Coordinates of C-alpha atoms and ligand atoms in Angstrom, one line a residue:
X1 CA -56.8 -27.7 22.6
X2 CA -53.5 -25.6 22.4
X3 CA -53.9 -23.0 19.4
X4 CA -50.8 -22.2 17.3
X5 CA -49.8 -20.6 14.1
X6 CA -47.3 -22.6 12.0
X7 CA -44.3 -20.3 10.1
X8 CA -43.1 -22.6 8.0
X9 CA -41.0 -23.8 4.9
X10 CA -42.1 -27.2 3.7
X11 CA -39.7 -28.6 3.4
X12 CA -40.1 -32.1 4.4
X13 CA -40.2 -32.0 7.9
X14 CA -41.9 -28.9 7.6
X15 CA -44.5 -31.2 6.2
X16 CA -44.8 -33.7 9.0
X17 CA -44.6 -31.0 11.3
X18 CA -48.0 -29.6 10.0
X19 CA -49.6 -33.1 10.3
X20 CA -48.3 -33.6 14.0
X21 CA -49.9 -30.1 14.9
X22 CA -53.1 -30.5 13.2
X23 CA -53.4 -33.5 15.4
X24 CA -52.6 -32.2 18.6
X25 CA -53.7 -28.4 18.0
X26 CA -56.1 -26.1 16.6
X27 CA -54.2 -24.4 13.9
X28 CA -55.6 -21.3 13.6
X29 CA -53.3 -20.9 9.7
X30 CA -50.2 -21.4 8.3
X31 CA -47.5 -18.5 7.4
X32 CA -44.7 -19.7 4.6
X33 CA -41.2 -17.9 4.7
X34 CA -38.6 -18.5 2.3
X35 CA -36.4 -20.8 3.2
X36 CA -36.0 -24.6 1.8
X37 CA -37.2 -23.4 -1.2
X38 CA -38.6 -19.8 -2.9
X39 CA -41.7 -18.3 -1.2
X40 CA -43.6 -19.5 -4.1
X41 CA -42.7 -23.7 -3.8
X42 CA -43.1 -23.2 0.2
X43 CA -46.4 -21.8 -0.1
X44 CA -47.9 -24.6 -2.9
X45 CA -46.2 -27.2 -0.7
X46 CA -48.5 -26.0 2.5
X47 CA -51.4 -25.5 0.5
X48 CA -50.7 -29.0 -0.7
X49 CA -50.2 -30.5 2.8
X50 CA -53.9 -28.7 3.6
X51 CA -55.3 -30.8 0.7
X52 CA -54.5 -33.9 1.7
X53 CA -54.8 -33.3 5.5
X54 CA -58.5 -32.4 4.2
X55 CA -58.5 -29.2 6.3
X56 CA -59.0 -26.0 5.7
X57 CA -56.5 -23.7 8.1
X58 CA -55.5 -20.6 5.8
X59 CA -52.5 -20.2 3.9
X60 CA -50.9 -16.4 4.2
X61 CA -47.7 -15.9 2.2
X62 CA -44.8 -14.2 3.8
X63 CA -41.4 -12.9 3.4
X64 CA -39.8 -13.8 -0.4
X65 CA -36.1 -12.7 0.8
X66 CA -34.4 -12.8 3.5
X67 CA -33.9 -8.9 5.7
X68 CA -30.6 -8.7 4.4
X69 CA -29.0 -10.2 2.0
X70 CA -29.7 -12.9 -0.7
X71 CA -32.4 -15.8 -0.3
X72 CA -30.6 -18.9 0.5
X73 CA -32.3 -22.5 -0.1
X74 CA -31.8 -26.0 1.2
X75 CA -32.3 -27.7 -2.5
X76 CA -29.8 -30.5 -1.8
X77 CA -31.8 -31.5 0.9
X78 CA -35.5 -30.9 -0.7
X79 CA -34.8 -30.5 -3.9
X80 CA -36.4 -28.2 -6.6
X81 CA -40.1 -28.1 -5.5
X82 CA -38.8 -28.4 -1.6
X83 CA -40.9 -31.4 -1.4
X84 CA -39.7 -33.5 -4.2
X85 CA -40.4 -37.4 -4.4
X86 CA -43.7 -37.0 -3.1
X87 CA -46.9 -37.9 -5.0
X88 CA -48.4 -33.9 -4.6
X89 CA -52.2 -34.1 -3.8
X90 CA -55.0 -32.3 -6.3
X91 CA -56.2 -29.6 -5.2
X92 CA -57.6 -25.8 -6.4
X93 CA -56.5 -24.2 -2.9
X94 CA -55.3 -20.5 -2.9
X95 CA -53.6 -18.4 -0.7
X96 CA -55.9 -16.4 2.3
X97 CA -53.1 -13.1 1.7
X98 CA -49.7 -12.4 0.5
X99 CA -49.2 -10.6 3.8
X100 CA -48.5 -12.7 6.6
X101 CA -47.0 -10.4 9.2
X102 CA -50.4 -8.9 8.8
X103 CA -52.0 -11.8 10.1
X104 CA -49.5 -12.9 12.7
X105 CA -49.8 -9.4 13.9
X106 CA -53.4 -10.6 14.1
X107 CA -53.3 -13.5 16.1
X108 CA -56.3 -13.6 18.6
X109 CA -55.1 -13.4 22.1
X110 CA -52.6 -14.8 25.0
X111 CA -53.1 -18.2 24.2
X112 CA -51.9 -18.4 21.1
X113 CA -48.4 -20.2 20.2
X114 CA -46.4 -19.0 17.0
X115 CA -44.5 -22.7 15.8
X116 CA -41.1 -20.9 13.5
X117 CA -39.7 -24.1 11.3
X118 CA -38.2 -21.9 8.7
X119 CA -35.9 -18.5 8.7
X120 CA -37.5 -16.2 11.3
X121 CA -38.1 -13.1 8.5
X122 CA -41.9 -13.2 9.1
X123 CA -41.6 -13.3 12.9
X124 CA -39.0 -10.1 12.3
X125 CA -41.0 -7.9 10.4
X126 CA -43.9 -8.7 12.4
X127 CA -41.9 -7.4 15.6
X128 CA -40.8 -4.5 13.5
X129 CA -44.2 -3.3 12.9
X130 CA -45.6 -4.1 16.6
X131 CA -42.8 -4.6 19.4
X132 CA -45.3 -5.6 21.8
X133 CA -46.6 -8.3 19.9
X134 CA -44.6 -10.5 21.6
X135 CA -46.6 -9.9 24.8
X136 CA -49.6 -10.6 23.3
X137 CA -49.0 -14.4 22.2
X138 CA -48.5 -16.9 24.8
X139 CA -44.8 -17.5 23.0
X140 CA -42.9 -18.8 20.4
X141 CA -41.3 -22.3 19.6
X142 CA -38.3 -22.5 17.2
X143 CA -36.8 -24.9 15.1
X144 CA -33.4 -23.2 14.6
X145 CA -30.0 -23.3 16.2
X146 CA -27.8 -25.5 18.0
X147 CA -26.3 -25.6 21.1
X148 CA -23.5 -28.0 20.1
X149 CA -22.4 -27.9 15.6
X150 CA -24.1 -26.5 12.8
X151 CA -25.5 -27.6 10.1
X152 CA -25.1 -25.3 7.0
X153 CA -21.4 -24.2 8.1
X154 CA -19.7 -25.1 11.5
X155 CA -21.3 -23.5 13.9
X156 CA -25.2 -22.2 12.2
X157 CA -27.9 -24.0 11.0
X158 CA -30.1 -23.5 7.9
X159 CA -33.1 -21.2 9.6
X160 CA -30.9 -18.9 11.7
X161 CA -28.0 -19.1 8.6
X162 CA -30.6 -18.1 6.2
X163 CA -31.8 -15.0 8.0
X164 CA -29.4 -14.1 11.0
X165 CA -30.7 -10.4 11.2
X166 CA -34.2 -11.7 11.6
X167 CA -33.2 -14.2 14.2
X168 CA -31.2 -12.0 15.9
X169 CA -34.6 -9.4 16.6
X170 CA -36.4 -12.6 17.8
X171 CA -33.9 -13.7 19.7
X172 CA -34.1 -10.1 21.5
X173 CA -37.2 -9.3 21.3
X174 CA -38.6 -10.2 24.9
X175 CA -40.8 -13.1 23.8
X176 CA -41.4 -16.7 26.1
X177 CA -39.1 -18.4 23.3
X178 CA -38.3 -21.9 23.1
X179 CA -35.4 -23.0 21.0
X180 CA -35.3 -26.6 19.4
X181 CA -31.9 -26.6 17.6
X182 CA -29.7 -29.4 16.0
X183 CA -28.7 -30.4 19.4
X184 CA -32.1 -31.5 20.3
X185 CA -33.2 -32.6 16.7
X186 CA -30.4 -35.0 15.6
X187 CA -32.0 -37.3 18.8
X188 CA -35.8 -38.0 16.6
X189 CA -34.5 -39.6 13.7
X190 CA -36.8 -42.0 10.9
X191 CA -35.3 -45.0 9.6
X192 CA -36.1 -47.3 6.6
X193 CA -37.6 -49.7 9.4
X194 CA -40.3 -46.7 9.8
X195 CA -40.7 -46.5 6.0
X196 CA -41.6 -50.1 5.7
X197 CA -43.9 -49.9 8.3
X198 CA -45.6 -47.4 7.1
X199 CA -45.9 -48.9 3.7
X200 CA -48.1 -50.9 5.1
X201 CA -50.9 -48.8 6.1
X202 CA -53.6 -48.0 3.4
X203 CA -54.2 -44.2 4.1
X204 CA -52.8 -41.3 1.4
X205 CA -51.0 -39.4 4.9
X206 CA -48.7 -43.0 5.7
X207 CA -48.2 -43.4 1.2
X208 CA -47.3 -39.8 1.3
X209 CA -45.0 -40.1 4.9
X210 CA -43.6 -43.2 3.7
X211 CA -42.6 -41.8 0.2
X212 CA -41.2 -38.4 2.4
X213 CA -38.5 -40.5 4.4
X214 CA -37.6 -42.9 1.6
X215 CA -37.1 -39.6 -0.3
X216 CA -34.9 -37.9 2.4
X217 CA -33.2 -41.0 3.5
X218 CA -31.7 -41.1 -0.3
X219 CA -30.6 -37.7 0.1
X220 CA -28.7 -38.1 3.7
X221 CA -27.3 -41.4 2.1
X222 CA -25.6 -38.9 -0.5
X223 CA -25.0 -35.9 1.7
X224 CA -23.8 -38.0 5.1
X225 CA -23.5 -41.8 4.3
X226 CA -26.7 -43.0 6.7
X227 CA -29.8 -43.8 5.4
X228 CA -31.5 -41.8 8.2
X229 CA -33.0 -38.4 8.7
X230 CA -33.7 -36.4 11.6
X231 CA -37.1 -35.1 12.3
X232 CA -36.0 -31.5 12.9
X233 CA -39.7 -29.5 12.6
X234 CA -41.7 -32.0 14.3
X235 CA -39.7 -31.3 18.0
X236 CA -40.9 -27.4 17.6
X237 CA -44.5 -28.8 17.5
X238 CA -44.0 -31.1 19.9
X239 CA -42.7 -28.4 22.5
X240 CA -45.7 -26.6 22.6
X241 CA -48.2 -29.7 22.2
X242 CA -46.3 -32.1 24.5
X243 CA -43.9 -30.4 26.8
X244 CA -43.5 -33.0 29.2
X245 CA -41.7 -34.9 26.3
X246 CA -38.7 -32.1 26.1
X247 CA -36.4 -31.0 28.8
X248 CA -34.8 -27.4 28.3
X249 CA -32.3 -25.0 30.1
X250 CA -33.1 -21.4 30.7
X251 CA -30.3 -20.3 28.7
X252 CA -28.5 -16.8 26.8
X253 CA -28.8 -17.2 23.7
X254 CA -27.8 -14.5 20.7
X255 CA -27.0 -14.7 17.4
X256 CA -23.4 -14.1 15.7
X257 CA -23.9 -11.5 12.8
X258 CA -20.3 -10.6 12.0
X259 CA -18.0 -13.5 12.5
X260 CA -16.5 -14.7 9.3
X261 CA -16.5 -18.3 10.4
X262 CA -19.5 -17.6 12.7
X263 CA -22.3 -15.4 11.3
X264 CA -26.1 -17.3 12.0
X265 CA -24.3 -19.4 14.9
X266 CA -26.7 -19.3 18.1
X267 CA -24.0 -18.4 20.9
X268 CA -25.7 -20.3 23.6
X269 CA -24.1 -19.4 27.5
X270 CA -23.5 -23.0 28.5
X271 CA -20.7 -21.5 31.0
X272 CA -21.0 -24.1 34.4
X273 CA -20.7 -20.6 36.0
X274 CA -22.9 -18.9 38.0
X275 CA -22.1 -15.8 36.2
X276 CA -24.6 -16.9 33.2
X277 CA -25.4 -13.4 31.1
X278 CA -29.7 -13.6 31.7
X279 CA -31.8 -15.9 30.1
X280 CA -34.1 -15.0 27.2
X281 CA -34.7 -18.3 25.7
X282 CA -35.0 -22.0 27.2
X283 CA -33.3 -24.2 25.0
X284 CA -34.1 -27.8 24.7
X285 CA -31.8 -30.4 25.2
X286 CA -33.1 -33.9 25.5
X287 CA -37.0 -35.4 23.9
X288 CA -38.1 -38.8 24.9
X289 CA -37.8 -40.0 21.1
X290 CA -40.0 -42.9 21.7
X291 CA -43.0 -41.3 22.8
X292 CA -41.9 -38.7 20.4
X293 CA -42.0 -40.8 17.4
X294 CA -45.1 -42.8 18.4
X295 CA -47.0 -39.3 18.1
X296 CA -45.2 -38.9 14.5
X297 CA -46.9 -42.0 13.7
X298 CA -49.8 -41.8 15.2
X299 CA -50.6 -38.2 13.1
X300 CA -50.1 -40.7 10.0
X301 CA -53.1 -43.5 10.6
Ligands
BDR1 C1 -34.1 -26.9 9.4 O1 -33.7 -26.5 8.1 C2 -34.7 -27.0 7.1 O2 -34.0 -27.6 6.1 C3 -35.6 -27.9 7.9 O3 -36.9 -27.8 7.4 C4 -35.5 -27.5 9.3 O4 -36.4 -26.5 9.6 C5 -33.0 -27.8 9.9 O5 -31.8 -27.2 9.9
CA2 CA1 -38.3 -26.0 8.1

């Protein structure tokens, strides 16, 4: 079975994200970032998502702030606790460490994938302290970016927007990198259809997905007008667990830092060209949603 480590933000599609790869991979622990929400909400909401997965990967708290700059959340989206109108599970977990570059740094050996679904502060720092990290995982799957509009302006979405300097290292850094952005995302998207099916299974993981997309389908009703949501976290899982599902582009990809209109926009050279800058990043651009959901589900039963 493929072995990852999750960075994440739960977040709500942080959260089916983590069911999806306990299914499919040995999840060797979980880092939390700020992002969605403070450090502190991020980290009870993956504790919380251990509980009721009944499993007992480790929880190691990360990065509280971005590497420049002011913490930025996505509370419109999900809300105060980053996981609000859930039912949270009971539970007396704790944290494994507050240092979580520490155990990144630690990961075992070649074959270990690191799954980012939050701002890439941990993955940064981690790089910072041991540049040839990167050579000692097998790579690294993001959920961030877009090779077509943003998200949280124009042009960036929320993980690269809320730590561009961070990105931009990871981005550089010389890893086997795999970017899911918006462009791939917007394609896996739950409906109320899903909801009520899942409604009708009898298991605490379908109550607690079905009471997550009702939740988020309220908010994109408010914030867009469609009672849908796209499944953004789960496609970073799914690159490393299923890659047949995803087709990518080797592709340039760095990060705007200065622009006024454009700081945390992944500049992506889509130029029909031959005279493409090098590639240091293969970015996604098409998932079989079908299958792709039926795995969602399936991580629910
Ligand atoms: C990303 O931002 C967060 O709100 C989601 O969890 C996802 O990782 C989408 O832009
Ligand atoms: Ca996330």
């Amino acid at each position: 079975m493929t072995r990852v480590i999750i960075d994440c933000d739960p977040g709500h599609d942080d959260a089916i994200a983590l069911m999806l790869a306990h299914r499919h991979a040995q999840v060797l622990g979980i880092s939390t970032v700020s992002g969605n929400a403070p450090l502190a909400a991020t980290t009870a909401n993956a504790l919380m998502v251990t509980a009721l997965l009944d499993v007992d990967t480790p929880v190691h708290a990360g990065a509280a702030r971005p590497l420049a700059g002011e913490p930025r959340h996505a509370l419109v989206v999900h809300g105060q606790s980053g996981l609000d109108g859930v039912e949270r599970a009971d539970h007396r977990r704790t944290v494994a460490s507050d240092d979580a570059v520490e155990f990144l740094l630690d990961a075992p050996d070649r074959d270990v994938w690191i799954i980012a679904l939050g701002p890439l502060t941990n993955l940064a720092l981690a790089i910072e302290r041991d540049p040839a990290w990167v050579r000692r995982i097998a790579g690294i799957s993001i959920m961030g970016g877009s090779a077509t509009v943003g998200n949280t302006t124009r042009v960036a979405e929320f993980n690269i927007f809320a730590d561009p300097e961070a990105a931009a290292r990871v981005f550089l850094a010389g890893a086997d990198l795999t970017m899911c952005g918006l462009n791939l995302t917007h394609q896996l998207r739950t409906t109320d259809a899903i909801v009520s099916r899942l409604r009708q299974a009898a298991n605490p993981r379908a109550k607690f997905a079905a009471e997550l997309f009702d939740y988020l389908h309220g908010r994109m009703a408010d914030l867009i007008g469609v009672r849908e949501a796209a499944l953004h976290d789960p496609c970073a899982v799914l690159a490393v667990t299923h890659p047949q599902l995803i087709e990518t582009e080797p592709r340039a990809v760095d990060i705007e830092l200065e622009g006024t209109l454009t700081r945390g926009m992944t500049v992506v050279d889509q130029r029909s060209t031959r005279r493409q800058d090098p590639a240091n990043a293969r970015v996604a651009y098409r998932i079989d949603a079908g299958r792709a959901m039926d795995l969602v589900l399936e991580c629910m039963d």
